[in-house]
Coordinates of C-alpha atoms and ligand atoms in Angstrom, one line a residue:
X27 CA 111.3 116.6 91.0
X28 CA 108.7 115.2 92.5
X29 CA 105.8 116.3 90.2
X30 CA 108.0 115.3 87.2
X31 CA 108.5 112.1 88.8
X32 CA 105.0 110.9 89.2
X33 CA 104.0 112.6 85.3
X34 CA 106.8 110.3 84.6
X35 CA 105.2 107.2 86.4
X36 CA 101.5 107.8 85.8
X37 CA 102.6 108.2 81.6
X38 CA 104.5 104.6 82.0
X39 CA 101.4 103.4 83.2
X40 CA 98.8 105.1 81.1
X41 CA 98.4 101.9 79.0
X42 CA 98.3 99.5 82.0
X43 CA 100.2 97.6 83.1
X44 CA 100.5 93.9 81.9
X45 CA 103.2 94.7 79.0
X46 CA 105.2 96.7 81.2
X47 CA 108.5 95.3 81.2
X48 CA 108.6 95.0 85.4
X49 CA 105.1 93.1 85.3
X50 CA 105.0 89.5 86.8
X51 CA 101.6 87.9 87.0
X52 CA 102.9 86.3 90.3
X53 CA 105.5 88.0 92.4
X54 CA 107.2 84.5 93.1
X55 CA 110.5 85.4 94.2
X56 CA 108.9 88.3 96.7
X57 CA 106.4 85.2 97.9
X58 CA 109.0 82.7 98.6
X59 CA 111.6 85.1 100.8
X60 CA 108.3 86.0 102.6
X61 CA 107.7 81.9 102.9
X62 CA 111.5 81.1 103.9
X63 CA 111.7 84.2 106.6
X64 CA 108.5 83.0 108.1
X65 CA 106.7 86.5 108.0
X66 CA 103.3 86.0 109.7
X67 CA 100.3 87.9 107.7
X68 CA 99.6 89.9 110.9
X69 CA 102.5 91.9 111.0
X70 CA 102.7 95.4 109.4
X71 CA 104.4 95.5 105.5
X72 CA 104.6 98.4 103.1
X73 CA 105.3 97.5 99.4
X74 CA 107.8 100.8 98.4
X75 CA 106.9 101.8 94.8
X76 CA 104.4 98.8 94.8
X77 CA 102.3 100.2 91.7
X78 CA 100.1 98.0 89.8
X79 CA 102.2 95.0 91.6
X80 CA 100.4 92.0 91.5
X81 CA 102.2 91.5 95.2
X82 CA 99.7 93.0 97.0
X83 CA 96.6 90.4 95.7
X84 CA 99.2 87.9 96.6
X85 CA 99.4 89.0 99.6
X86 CA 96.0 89.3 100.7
X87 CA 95.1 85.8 99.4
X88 CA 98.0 84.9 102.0
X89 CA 96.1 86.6 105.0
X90 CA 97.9 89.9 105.4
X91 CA 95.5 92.3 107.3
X92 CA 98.2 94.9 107.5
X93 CA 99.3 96.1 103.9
X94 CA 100.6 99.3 103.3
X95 CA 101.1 100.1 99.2
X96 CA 103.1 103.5 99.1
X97 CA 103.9 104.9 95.2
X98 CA 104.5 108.4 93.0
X99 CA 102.4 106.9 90.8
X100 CA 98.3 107.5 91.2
X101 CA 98.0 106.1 88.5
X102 CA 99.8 103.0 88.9
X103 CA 97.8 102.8 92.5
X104 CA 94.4 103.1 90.7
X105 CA 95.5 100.3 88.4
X106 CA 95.8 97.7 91.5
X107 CA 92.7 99.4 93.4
X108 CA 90.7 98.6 90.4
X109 CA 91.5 95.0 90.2
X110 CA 91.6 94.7 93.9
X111 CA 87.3 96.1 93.6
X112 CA 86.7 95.7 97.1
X113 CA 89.4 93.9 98.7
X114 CA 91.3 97.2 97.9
X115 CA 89.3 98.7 101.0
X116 CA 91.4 96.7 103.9
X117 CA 94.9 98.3 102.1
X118 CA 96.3 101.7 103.4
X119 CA 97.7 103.5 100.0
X120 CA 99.6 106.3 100.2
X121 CA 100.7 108.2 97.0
X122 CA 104.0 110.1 97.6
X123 CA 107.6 110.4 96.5
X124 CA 109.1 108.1 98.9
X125 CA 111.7 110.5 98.8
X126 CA 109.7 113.2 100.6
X127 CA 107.8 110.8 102.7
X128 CA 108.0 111.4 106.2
X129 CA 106.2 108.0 107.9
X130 CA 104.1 107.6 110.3
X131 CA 104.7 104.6 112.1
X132 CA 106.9 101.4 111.8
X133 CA 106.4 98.4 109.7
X134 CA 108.1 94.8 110.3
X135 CA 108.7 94.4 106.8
X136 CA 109.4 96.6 104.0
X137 CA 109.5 95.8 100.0
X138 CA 111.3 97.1 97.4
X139 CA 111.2 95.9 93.9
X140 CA 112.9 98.2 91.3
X141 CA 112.6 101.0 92.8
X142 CA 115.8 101.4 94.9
X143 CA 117.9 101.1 91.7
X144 CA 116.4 103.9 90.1
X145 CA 118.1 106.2 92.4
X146 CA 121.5 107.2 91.3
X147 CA 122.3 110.2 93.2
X148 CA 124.0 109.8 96.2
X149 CA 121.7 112.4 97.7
X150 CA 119.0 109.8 97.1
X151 CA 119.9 107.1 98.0
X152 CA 121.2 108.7 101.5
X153 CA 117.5 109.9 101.6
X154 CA 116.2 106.2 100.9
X155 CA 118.3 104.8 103.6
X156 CA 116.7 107.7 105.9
X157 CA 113.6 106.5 105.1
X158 CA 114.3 103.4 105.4
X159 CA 115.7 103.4 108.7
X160 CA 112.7 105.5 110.0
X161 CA 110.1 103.2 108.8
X162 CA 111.6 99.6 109.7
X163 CA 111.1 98.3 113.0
X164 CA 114.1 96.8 115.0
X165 CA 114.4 93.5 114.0
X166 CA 112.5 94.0 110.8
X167 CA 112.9 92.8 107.2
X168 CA 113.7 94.9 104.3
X169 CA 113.4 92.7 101.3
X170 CA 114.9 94.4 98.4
X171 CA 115.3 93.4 94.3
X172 CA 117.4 95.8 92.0
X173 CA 118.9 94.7 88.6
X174 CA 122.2 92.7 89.0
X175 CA 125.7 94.0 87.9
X176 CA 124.3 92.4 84.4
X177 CA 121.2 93.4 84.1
X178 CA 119.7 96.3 82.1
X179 CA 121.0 99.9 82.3
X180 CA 118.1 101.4 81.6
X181 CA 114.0 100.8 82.9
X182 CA 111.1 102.7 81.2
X183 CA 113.8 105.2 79.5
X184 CA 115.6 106.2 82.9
X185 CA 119.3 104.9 83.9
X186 CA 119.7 102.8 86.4
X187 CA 122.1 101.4 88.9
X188 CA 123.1 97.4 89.2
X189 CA 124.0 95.4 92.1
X190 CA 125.5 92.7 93.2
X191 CA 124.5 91.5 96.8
X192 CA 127.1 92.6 99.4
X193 CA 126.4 96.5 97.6
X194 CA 122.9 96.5 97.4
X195 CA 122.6 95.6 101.3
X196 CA 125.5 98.0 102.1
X197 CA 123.9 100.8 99.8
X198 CA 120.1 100.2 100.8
X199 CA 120.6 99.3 104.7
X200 CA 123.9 99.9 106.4
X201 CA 123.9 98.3 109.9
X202 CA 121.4 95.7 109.0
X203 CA 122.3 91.7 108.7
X204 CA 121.8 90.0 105.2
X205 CA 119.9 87.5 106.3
X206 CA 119.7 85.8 102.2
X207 CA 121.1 86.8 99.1
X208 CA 119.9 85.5 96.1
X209 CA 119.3 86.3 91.9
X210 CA 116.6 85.9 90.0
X211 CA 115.8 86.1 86.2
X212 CA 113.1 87.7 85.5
X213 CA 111.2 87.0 82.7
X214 CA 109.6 90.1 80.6
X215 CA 106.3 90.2 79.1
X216 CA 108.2 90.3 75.7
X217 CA 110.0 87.7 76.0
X218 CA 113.2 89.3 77.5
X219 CA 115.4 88.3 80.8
X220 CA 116.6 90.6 83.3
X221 CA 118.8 89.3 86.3
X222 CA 117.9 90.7 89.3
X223 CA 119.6 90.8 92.6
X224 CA 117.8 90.3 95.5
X225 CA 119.0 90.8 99.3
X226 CA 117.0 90.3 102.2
X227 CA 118.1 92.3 105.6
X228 CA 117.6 92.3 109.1
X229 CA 117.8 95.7 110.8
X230 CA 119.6 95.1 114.4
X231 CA 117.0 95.2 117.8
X232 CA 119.5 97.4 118.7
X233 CA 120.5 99.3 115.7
X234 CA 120.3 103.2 116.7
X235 CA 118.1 106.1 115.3
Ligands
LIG16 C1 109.7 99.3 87.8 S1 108.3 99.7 88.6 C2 108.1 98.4 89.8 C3 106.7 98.3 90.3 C4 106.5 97.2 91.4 N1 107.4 97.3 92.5 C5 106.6 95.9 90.7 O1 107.5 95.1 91.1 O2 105.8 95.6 89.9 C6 108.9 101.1 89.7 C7 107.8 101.6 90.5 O3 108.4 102.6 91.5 C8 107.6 103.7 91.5 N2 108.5 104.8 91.9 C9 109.6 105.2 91.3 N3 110.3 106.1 92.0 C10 109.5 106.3 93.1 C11 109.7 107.2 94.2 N4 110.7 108.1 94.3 N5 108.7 107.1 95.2 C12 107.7 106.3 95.1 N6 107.5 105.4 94.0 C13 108.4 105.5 93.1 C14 107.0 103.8 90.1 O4 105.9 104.6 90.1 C15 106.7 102.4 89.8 O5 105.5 102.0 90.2

């Protein structure tokens, strides 16, 4: 699965990635629930299935000096890297199946847009939350956007599953507080709209594992 995967992910980004339908020249939504939870650029943050995501340039125009771009996708990886030129050297990538990824160490925050809604086996998404819950720090962030009840059933020709807020934070975190809930609109390169739902959560100091 996980070859077939990233041969899926690499061909949705063999023409680049400016007309796919996830691309957003700025990542506002991701920038403002950084803004309003006060994240400080030093802290460690991994963008989960970041791809080509603009995010990360964001990001490093805000200070981060500890970014962490994880994705199936070499291709989509290359795509930022090449844009980035050199500023791509002071980012860890890591291509993987998030999946199968076993990490390494903890981060304070972790971001997730459209990926988590592309899981829609229950075996997956247990395997997300493991992952999840191994990566986050106590008293971390996981900032996570999936398509609302409303939005699209389908992204680059794979089903998907919608949320609304109190099931996306249940289904992606357990245990952790929803510390904001909030939807967004995003607007397509075609000209399309697709409601997103976005929840940000708070994993315990506490919380066991
Ligand atoms: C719809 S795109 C969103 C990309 C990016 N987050 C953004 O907002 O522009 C989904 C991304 O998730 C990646 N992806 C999908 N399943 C994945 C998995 N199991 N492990 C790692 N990356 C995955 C894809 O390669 C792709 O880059």
């Amino acid at each position: 699965m996980t070859t077939e995967r990233a041969t899926h992910w690499d061909n949705a980004y063999a023409n680049g990635d400016t007309t796919r339908s996830w691309y957003q020249p700025s990542p506002t939504t991701s920038l403002r629930l950084l803004e309003e939870a006060a994240i400080s650029p030093a802290v460690g943050l991994i963008d989960v299935g970041g791809g080509a995501s603009t995010l990360v340039d964001a990001l490093l125009v805000r200070g981060h000096t500890d970014l962490t771009v994880l994705d199936v996708s070499a291709h989509g990886l290359d795509l930022a890297r090449d844009r980035l030129r050199s500023r791509a050297d002071s980012v860890t990538w890591i291509v993987t199946d998030l999946l199968s990824w076993v990490p390494t160490r903890r981060y304070a925050v972790w971001h997730d847009r459209a990926v988590f809604h592309f899981l829609t086996d229950p075996v997956e998404t247990e395997r997300y939350r493991s992952v999840l819950s191994e990566a986050l720090e106590p008293g971390g962030l996981a900032m996570v956007g999936a398509f609302a009840t409303d939005g699209p059933t389908h992204c680059s020709g794979l089903e998907v599953a919608r949320y609304d807020g109190p099931t996306l934070a249940e289904q992606a975190a357990p245990g952790c507080d929803v510390v904001t809930e909030l939807r967004e609109e995003h607007h397509t390169p075609s000209g399309g709209v697709q409601p997103f739902t976005w929840v940000v959560l708070r994993r315990p100091v506490g919380h066991a594992e």
